[in-house]
Coordinates of C-alpha atoms and ligand atoms in Angstrom, one line a residue:
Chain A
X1 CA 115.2 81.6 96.9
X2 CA 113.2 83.4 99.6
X3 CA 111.4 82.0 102.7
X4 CA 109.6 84.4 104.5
X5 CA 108.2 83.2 108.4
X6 CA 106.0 85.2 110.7
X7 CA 105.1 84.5 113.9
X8 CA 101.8 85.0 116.2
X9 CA 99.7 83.1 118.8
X10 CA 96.2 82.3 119.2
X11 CA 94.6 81.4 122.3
X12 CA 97.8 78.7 123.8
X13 CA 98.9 77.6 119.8
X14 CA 102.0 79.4 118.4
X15 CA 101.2 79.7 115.0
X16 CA 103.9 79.8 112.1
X17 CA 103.0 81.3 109.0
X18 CA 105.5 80.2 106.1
X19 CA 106.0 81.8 102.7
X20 CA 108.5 81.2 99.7
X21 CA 110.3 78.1 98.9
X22 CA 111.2 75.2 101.2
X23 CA 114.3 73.5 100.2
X24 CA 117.8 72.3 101.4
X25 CA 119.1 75.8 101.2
X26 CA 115.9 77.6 103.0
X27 CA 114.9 74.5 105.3
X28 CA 117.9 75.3 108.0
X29 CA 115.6 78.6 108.7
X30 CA 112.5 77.2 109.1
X31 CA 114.4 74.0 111.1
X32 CA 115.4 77.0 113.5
X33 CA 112.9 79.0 114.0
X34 CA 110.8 75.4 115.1
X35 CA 113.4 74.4 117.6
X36 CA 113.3 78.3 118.9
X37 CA 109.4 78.0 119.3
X38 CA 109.5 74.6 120.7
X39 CA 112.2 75.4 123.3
X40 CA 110.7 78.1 124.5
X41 CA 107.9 75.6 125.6
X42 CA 104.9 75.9 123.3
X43 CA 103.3 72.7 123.1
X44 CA 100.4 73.3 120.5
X45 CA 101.9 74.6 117.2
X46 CA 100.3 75.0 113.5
X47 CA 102.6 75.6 110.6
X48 CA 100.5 77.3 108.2
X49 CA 101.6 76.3 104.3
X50 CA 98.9 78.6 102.9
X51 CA 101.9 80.8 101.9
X52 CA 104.6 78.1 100.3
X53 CA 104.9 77.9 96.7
X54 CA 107.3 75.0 97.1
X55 CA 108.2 72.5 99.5
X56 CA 110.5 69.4 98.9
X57 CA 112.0 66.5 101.1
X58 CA 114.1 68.3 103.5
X59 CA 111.0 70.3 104.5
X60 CA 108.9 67.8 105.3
X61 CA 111.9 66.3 107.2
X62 CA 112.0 69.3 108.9
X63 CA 108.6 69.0 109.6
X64 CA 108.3 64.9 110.9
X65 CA 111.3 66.8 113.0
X66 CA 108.9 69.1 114.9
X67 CA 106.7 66.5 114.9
X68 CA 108.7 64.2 116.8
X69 CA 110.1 66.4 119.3
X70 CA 106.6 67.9 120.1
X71 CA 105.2 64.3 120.8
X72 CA 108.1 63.6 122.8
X73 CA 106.7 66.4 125.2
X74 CA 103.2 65.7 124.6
X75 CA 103.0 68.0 122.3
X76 CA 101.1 68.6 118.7
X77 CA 102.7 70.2 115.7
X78 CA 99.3 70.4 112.9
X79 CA 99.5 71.8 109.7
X80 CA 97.7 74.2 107.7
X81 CA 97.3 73.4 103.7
X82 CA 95.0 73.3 101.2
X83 CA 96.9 73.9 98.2
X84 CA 97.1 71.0 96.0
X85 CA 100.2 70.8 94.8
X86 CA 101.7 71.2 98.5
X87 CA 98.9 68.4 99.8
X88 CA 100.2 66.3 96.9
X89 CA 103.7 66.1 98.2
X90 CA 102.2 64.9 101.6
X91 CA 100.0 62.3 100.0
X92 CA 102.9 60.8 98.0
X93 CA 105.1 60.3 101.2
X94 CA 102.2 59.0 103.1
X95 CA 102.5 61.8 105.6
X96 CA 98.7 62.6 105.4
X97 CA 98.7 59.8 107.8
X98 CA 100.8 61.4 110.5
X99 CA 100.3 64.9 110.1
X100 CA 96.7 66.6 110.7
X101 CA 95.9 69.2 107.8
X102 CA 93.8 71.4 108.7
X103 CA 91.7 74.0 106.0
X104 CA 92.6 77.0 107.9
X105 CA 94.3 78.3 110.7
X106 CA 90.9 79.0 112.3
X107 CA 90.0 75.5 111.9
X108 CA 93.7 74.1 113.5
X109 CA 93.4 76.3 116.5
X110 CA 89.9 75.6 117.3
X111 CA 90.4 71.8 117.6
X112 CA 91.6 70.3 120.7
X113 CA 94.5 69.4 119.5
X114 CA 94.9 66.0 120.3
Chain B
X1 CA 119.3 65.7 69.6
X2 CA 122.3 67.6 70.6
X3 CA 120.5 70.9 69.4
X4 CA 117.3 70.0 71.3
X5 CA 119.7 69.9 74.2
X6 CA 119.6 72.9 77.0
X7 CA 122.4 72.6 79.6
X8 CA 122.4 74.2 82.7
X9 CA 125.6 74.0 85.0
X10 CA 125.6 75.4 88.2
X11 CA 128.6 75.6 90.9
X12 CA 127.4 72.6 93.8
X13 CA 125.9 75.5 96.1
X14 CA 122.3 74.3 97.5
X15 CA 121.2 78.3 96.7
X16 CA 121.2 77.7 93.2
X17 CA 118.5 74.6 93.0
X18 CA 116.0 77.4 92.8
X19 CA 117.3 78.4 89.8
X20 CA 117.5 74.7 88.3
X21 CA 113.7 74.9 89.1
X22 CA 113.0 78.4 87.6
X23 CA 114.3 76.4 84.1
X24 CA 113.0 73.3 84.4
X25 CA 109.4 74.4 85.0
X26 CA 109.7 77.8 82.3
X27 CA 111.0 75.2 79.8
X28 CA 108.1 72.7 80.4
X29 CA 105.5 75.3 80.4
X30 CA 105.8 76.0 76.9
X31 CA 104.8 72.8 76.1
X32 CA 101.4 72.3 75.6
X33 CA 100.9 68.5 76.7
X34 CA 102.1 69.0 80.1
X35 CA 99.4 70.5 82.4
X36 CA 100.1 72.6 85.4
X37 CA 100.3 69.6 88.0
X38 CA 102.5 67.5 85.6
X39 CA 105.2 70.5 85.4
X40 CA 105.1 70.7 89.7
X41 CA 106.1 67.1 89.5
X42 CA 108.5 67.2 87.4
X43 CA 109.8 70.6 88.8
X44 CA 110.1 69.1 92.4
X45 CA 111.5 65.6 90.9
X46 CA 114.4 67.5 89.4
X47 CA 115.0 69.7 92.8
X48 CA 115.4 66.4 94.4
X49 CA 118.1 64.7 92.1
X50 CA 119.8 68.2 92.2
X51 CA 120.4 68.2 95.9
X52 CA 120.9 64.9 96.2
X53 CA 123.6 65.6 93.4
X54 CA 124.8 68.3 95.5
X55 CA 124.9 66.5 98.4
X56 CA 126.9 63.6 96.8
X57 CA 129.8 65.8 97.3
X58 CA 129.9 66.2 100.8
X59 CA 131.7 69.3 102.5
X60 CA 134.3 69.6 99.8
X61 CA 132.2 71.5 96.9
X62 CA 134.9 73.7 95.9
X63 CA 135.1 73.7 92.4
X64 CA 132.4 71.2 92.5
X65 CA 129.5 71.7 89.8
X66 CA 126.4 69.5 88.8
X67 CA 124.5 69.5 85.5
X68 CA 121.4 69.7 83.9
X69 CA 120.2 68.5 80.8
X70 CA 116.5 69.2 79.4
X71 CA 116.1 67.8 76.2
X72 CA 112.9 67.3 74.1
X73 CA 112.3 63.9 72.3
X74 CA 109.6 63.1 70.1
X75 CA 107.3 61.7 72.7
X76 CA 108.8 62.4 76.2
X77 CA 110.8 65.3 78.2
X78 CA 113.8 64.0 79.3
X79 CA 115.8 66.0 82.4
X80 CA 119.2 64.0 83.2
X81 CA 121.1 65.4 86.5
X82 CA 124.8 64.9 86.6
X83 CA 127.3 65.0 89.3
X84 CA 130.9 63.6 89.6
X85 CA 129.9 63.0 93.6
X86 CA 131.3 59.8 95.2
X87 CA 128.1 57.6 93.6
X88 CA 126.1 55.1 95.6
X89 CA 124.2 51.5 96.0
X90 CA 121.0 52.1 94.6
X91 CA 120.2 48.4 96.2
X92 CA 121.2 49.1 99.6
X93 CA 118.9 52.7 99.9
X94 CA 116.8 51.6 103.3
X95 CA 113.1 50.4 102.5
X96 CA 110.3 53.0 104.2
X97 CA 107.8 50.7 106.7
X98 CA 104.6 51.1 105.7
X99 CA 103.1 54.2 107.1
X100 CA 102.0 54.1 110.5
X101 CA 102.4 57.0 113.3
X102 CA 105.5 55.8 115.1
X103 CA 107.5 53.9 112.8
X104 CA 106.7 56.5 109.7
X105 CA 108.0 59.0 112.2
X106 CA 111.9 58.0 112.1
X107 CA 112.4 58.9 108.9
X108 CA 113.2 62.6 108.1
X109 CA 115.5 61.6 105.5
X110 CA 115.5 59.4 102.6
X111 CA 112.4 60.7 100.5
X112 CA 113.8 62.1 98.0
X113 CA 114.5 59.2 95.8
X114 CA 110.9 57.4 96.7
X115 CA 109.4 61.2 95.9
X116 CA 111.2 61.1 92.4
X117 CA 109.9 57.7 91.7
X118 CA 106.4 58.4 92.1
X119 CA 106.5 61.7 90.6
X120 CA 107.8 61.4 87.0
X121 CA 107.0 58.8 84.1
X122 CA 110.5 57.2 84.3
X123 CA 113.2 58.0 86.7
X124 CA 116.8 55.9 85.9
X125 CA 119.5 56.1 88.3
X126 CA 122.7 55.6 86.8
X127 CA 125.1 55.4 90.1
X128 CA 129.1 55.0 89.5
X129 CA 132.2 55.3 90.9
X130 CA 132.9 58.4 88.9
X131 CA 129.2 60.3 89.7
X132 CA 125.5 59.9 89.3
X133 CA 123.6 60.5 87.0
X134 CA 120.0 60.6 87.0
X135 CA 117.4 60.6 83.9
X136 CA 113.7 61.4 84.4
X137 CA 111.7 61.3 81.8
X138 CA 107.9 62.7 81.4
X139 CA 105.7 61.5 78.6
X140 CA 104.0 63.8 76.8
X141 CA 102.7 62.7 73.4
X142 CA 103.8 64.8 70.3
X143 CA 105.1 67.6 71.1
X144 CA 104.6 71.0 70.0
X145 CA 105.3 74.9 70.8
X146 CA 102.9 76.7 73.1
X147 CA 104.9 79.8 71.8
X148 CA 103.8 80.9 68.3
X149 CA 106.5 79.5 66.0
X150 CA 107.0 82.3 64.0
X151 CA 110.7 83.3 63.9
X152 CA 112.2 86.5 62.0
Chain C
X1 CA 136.5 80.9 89.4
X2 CA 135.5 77.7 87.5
X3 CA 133.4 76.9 90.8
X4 CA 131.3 80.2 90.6
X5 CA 130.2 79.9 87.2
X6 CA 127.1 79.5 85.9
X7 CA 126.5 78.3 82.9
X8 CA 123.7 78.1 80.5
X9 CA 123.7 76.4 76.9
X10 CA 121.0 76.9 74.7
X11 CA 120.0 76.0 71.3
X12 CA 120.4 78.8 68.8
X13 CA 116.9 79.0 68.8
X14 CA 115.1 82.8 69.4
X15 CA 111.9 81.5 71.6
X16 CA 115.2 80.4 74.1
X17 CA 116.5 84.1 74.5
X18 CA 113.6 84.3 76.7
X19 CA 115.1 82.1 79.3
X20 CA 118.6 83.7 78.9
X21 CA 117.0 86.9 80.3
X22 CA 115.5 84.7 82.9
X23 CA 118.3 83.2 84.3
X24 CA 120.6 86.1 84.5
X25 CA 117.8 88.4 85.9
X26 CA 117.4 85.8 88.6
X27 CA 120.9 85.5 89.7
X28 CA 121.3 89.2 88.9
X29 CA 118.5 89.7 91.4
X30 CA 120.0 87.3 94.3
X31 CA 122.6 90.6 94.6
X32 CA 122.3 93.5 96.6
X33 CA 124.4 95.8 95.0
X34 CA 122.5 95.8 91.6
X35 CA 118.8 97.8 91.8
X36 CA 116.3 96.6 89.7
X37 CA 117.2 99.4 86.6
X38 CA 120.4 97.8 86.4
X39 CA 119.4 94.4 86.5
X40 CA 116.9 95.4 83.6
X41 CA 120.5 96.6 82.1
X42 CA 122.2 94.1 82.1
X43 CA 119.0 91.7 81.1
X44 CA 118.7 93.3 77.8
X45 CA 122.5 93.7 76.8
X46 CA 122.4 89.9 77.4
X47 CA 119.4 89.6 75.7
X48 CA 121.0 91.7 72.5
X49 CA 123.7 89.7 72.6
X50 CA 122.3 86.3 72.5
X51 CA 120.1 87.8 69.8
X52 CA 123.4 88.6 67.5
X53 CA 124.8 85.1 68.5
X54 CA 122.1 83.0 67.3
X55 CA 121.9 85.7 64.4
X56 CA 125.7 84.5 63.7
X57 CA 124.2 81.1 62.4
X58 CA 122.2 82.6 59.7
X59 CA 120.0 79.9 58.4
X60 CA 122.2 77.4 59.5
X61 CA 121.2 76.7 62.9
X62 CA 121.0 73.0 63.1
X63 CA 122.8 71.7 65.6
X64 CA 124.3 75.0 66.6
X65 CA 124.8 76.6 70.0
X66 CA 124.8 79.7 72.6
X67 CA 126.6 79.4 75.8
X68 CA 126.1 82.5 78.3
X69 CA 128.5 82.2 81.3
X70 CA 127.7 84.2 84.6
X71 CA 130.6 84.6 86.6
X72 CA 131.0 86.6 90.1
X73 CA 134.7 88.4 90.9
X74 CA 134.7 89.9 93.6
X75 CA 134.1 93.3 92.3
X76 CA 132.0 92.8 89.5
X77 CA 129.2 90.4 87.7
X78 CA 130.8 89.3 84.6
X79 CA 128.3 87.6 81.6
X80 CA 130.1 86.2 79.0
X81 CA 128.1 85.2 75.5
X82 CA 129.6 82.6 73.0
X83 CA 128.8 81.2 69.8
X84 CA 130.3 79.7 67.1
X85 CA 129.5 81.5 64.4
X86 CA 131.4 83.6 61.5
X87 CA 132.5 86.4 63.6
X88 CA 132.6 89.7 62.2
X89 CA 134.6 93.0 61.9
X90 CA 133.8 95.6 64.7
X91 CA 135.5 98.3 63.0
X92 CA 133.2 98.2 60.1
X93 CA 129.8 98.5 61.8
X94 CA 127.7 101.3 60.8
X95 CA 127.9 104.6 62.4
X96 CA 124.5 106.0 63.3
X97 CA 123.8 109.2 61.9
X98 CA 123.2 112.3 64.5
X99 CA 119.7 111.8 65.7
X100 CA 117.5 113.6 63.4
X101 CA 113.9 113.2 62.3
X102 CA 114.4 112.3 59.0
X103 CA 118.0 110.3 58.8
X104 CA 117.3 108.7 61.9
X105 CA 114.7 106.5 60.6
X106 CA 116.9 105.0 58.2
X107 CA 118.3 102.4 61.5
X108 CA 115.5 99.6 61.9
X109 CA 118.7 97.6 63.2
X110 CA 122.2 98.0 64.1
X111 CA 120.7 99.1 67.2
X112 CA 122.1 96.1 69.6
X113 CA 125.5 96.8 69.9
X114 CA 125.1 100.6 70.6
X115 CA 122.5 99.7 73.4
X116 CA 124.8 97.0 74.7
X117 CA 128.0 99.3 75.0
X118 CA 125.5 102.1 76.8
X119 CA 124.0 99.7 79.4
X120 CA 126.9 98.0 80.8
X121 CA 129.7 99.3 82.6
X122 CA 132.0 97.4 80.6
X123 CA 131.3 95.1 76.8
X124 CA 134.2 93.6 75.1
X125 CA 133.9 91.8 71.9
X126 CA 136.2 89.5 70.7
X127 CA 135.1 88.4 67.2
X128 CA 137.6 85.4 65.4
X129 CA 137.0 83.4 62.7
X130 CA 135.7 80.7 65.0
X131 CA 132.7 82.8 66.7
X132 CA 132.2 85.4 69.1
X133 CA 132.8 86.2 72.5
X134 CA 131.2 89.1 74.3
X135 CA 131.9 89.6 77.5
X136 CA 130.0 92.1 79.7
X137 CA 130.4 93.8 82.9
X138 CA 128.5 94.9 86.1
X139 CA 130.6 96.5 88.8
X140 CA 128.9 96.6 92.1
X141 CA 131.3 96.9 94.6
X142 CA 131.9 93.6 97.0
X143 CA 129.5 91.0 96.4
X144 CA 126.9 89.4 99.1
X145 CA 124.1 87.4 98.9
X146 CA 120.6 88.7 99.5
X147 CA 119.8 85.3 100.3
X148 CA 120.3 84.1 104.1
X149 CA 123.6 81.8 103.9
X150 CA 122.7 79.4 106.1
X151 CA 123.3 76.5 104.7
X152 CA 122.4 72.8 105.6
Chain D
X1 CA 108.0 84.2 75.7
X2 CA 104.3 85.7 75.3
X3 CA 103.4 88.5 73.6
X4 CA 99.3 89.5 73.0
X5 CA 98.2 92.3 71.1
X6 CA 94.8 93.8 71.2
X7 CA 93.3 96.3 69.2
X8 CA 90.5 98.6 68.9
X9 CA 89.6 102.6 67.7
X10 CA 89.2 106.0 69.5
X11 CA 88.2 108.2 66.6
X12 CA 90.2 108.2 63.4
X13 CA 93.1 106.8 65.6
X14 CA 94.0 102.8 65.9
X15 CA 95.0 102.0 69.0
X16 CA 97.7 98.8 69.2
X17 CA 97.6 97.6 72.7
X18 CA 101.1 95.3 73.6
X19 CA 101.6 92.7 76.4
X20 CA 104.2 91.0 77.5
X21 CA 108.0 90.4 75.6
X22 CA 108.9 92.0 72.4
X23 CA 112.2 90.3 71.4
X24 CA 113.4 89.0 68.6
X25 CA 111.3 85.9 68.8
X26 CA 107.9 87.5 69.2
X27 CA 108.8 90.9 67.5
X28 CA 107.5 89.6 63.9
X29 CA 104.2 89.1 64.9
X30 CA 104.0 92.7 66.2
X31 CA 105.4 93.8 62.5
X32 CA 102.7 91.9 60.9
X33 CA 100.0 93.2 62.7
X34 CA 101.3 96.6 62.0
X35 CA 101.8 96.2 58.3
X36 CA 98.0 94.7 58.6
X37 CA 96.5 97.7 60.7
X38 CA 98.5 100.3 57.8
X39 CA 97.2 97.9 54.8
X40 CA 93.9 98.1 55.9
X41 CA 94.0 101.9 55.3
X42 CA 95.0 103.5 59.1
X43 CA 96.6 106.6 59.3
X44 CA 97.4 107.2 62.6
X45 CA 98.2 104.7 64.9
X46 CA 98.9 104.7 68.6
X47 CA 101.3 101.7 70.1
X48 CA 100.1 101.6 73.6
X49 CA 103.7 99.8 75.4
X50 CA 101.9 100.4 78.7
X51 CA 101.6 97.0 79.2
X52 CA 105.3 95.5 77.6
X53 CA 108.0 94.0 80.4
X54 CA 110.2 93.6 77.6
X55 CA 111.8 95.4 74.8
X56 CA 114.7 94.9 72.8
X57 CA 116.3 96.7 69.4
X58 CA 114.8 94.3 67.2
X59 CA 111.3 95.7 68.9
X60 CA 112.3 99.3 68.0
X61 CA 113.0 98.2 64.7
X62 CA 109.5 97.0 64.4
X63 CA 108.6 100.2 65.4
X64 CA 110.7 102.4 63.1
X65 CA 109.6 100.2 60.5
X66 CA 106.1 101.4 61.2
X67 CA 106.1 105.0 61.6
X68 CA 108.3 104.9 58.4
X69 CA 105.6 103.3 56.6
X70 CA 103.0 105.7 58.1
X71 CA 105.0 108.9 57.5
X72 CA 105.4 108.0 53.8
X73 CA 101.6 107.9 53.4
X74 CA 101.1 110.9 55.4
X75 CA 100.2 109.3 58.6
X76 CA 101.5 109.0 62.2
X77 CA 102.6 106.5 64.7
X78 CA 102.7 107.9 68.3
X79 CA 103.6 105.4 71.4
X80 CA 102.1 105.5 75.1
X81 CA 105.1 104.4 77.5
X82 CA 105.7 105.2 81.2
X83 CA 107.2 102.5 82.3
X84 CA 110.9 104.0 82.8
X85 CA 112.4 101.0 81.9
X86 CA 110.8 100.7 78.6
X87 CA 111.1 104.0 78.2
X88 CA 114.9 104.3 78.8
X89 CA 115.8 102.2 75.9
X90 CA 114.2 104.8 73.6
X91 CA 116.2 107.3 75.9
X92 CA 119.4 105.3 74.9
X93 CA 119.0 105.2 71.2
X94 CA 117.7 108.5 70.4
X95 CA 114.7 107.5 69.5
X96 CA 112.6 110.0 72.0
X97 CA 113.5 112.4 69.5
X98 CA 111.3 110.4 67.0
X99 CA 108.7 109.5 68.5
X100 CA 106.2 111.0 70.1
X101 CA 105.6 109.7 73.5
X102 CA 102.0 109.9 75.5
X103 CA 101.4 109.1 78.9
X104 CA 98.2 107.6 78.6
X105 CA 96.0 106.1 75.1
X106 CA 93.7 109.5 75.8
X107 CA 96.2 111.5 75.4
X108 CA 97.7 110.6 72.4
X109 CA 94.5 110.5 71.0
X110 CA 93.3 113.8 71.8
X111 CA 96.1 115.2 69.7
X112 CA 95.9 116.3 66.5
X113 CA 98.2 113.3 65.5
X114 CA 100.6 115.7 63.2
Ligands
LIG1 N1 123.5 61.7 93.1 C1 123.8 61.0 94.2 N2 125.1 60.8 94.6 C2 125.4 60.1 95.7 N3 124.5 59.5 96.5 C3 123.2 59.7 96.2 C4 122.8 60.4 95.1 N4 121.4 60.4 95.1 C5 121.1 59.7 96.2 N5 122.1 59.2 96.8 C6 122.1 58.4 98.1 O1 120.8 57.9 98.3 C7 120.3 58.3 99.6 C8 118.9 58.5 99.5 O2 118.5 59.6 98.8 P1 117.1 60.3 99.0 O3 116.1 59.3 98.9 O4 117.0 61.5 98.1 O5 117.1 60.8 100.5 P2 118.1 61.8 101.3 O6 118.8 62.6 100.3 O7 117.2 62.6 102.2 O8 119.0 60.9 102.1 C9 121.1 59.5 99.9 O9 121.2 59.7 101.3 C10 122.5 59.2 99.3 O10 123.3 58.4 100.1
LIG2 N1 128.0 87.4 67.7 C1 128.1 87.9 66.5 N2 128.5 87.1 65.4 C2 128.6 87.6 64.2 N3 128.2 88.9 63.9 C3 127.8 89.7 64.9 C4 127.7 89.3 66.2 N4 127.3 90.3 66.9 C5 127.2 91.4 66.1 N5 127.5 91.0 64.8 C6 127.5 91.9 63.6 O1 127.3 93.2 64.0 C7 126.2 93.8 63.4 C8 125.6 94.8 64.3 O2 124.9 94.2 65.4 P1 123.8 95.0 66.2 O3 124.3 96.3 66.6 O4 123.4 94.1 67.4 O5 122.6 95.2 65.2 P2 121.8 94.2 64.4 O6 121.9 92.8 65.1 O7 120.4 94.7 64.5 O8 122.3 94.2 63.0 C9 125.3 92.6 63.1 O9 124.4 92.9 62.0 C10 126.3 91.5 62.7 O10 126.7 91.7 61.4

């Protein structure tokens, strides 16, 4: 029932660190706090997963969201997660495809980002 | 099978799923045949039907409750989710395109039910004017007690 | 009420008392107003009293159930336990003898209901002829979640 | 729903080490190995609770059962428990008065065990 998000930025990406459970009832948070990040005009962000012990459908809606709304400003929203049972879901739904999942926030932020 | 049968009945109020989870995956773990990854499946199948169950009622949950049902057969788990939502038309859900950057993109809803699918052994969808219900089932082989069975 | 009640069924089987304590520590926990030592509490006066409903089957457990209802009033968690069992007479239970070394140690049970009545603010049983319904309280003031209510 | 029991001796004392829920489900297997530890000849005998999340009265029974069994031959049963929650349902029932309660294994077994 928790979801805990933490904030920082390294070199121009804003990096979001999430822990706890993404679901319909914890999503609207993590929704937000996007949209907060996003308007206040970061371009390059990395959600980091390391931290997420669950995620279902309405979190990676949440997540195409970003996505979408970072391309449309030329933008990049790239993920952090290595944990297999969080890839898994992103496998399943073909979003390995659209996201790029990175090892580690190191190895997100040092790309270029396109 | 009515005493294999645990019931869970929670008020439709999205914080609650967690707690559908919590007994879904405690009950699968004490059973041997299911490893780790299979319980995750099953544990995030069953958070899926739940909200879509909770979902089915719209804004007017007052009053409104859905159901879960774990029950152990011989050779498969079987989880059914009930609500008494407003149903729907299984045959009319919209078809993903295949997965490419900018069409795969439009879609931030509609998951849930392809995510179900490809995450248990059997999911039925039992749609109806008077509520859904939805059975998943995981097969498991005989089943047997993780727990040691003695009892006092 | 109906709408904020959860409600939990189990087999009257004893390796299922386990998840009784889960799910009521869980919601339990989702409340500000109870610390942990009184969520411990009211864990194992739930726990005691699912033990003495599955205990009301005897032998005969086949088929037989325990529902636990959690219910939230606005001033108080309420945890009812039912089974169907053959009641019994609360006026005739056992006194425990003063504590003393030696008689003491006559009392390896009949401890359940004594710990019950001590860890709750409130216990009623209601014994019949067609089972038993214990109903126990937790007063904490006006209720809020811990959780964020944002809701989708 | 676990419960693991581990022993092993400090001196003349046999030290029972619990883990995880003692309830009514896992409580016989605690008796037995009690009623084993006696029958093999034990005398004094230290229930180390130290590492228990769980106790209920059927648990206390157990243990009643145990130090009755022990008295009756002349021995003793002495319990390690810090943990306030465990230790509160002895509080409750009187049973503090029984027992005799250690912080730690080395103390209980420094004792002279009467
Ligand atoms: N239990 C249900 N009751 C009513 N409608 C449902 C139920 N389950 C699924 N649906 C319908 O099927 C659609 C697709 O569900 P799903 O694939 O889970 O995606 P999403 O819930 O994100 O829309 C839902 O939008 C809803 O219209
Ligand atoms: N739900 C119940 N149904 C039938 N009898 C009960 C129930 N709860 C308690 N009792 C009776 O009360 C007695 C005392 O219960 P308790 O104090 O919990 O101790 P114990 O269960 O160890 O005997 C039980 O032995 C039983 O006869």
């Amino acid at each position: 029932m928790e979801l805990a998000l933490e904030e920082r930025e390294i070199g121009d990406w804003a990096v979001l660190a999430v822990r706890g459970e993404v679901d319909v009832y914890t999503a609207p948070r993590l929704r937000e706090r996007l949209i907060e990040i996003i308007s206040r005009g970061a371009r390059r962000v990395v959600v980091d997963l390391e931290g997420v012990d669950f995620l279902d459908s309405t979190g990676l809606g949440v997540l195409v969201g970003a996505l979408k709304r970072l391309r449309s400003n030329d933008g990049e929203l790239d993920l952090v997660c290595t944990q297999p049972r969080i890839r898994k879901v992103f496998e399943i739904t073909g979003l390995t495809k659209v996201f790029s999942i990175h090892e580690s926030v190191e190895e997100a932020t040092s790309g270029s980002g396109e | 099978m009515e005493d294999r049968t645990v019931e869970l009945r929670i008020p439709a109020r999205t914080e609650l799923i967690a707690l559908t989870r919590l007994v879904v995956s405690t009950l699968a773990l004490t059973r041997r045949e299911l490893d780790e990854e299979r319980v995750d499946d099953l544990k995030l199948a069953v958070s899926e039907a739940v909200t879509n169950a909770i979902e089915s009622y719209g804004t007017d949950v007052e009053g409104k409750a859905v159901t879960v049902f774990w029950t152990e057969q011989s050779d498969k788990l079987e989880v059914r989710i009930q609500d008494v939502g407003k149903g729907f038309d299984l045959s009319r859900l919209a078809a993903h395109p295949p997965v490419t950057d900018s069409a795969r993109l439009q879609f931030e809803r509609g998951l849930g039910i392809p995510l179900i699918r490809s995450l248990v052994d059997e999911a039925l969808f039992e749609p109806s004017e008077d509520g859904t219900s939805v059975c998943l089932s995981m097969y498991c082989g005989s089943l047997s007690y993780t727990g040691d069975p003695a009892a006092l």
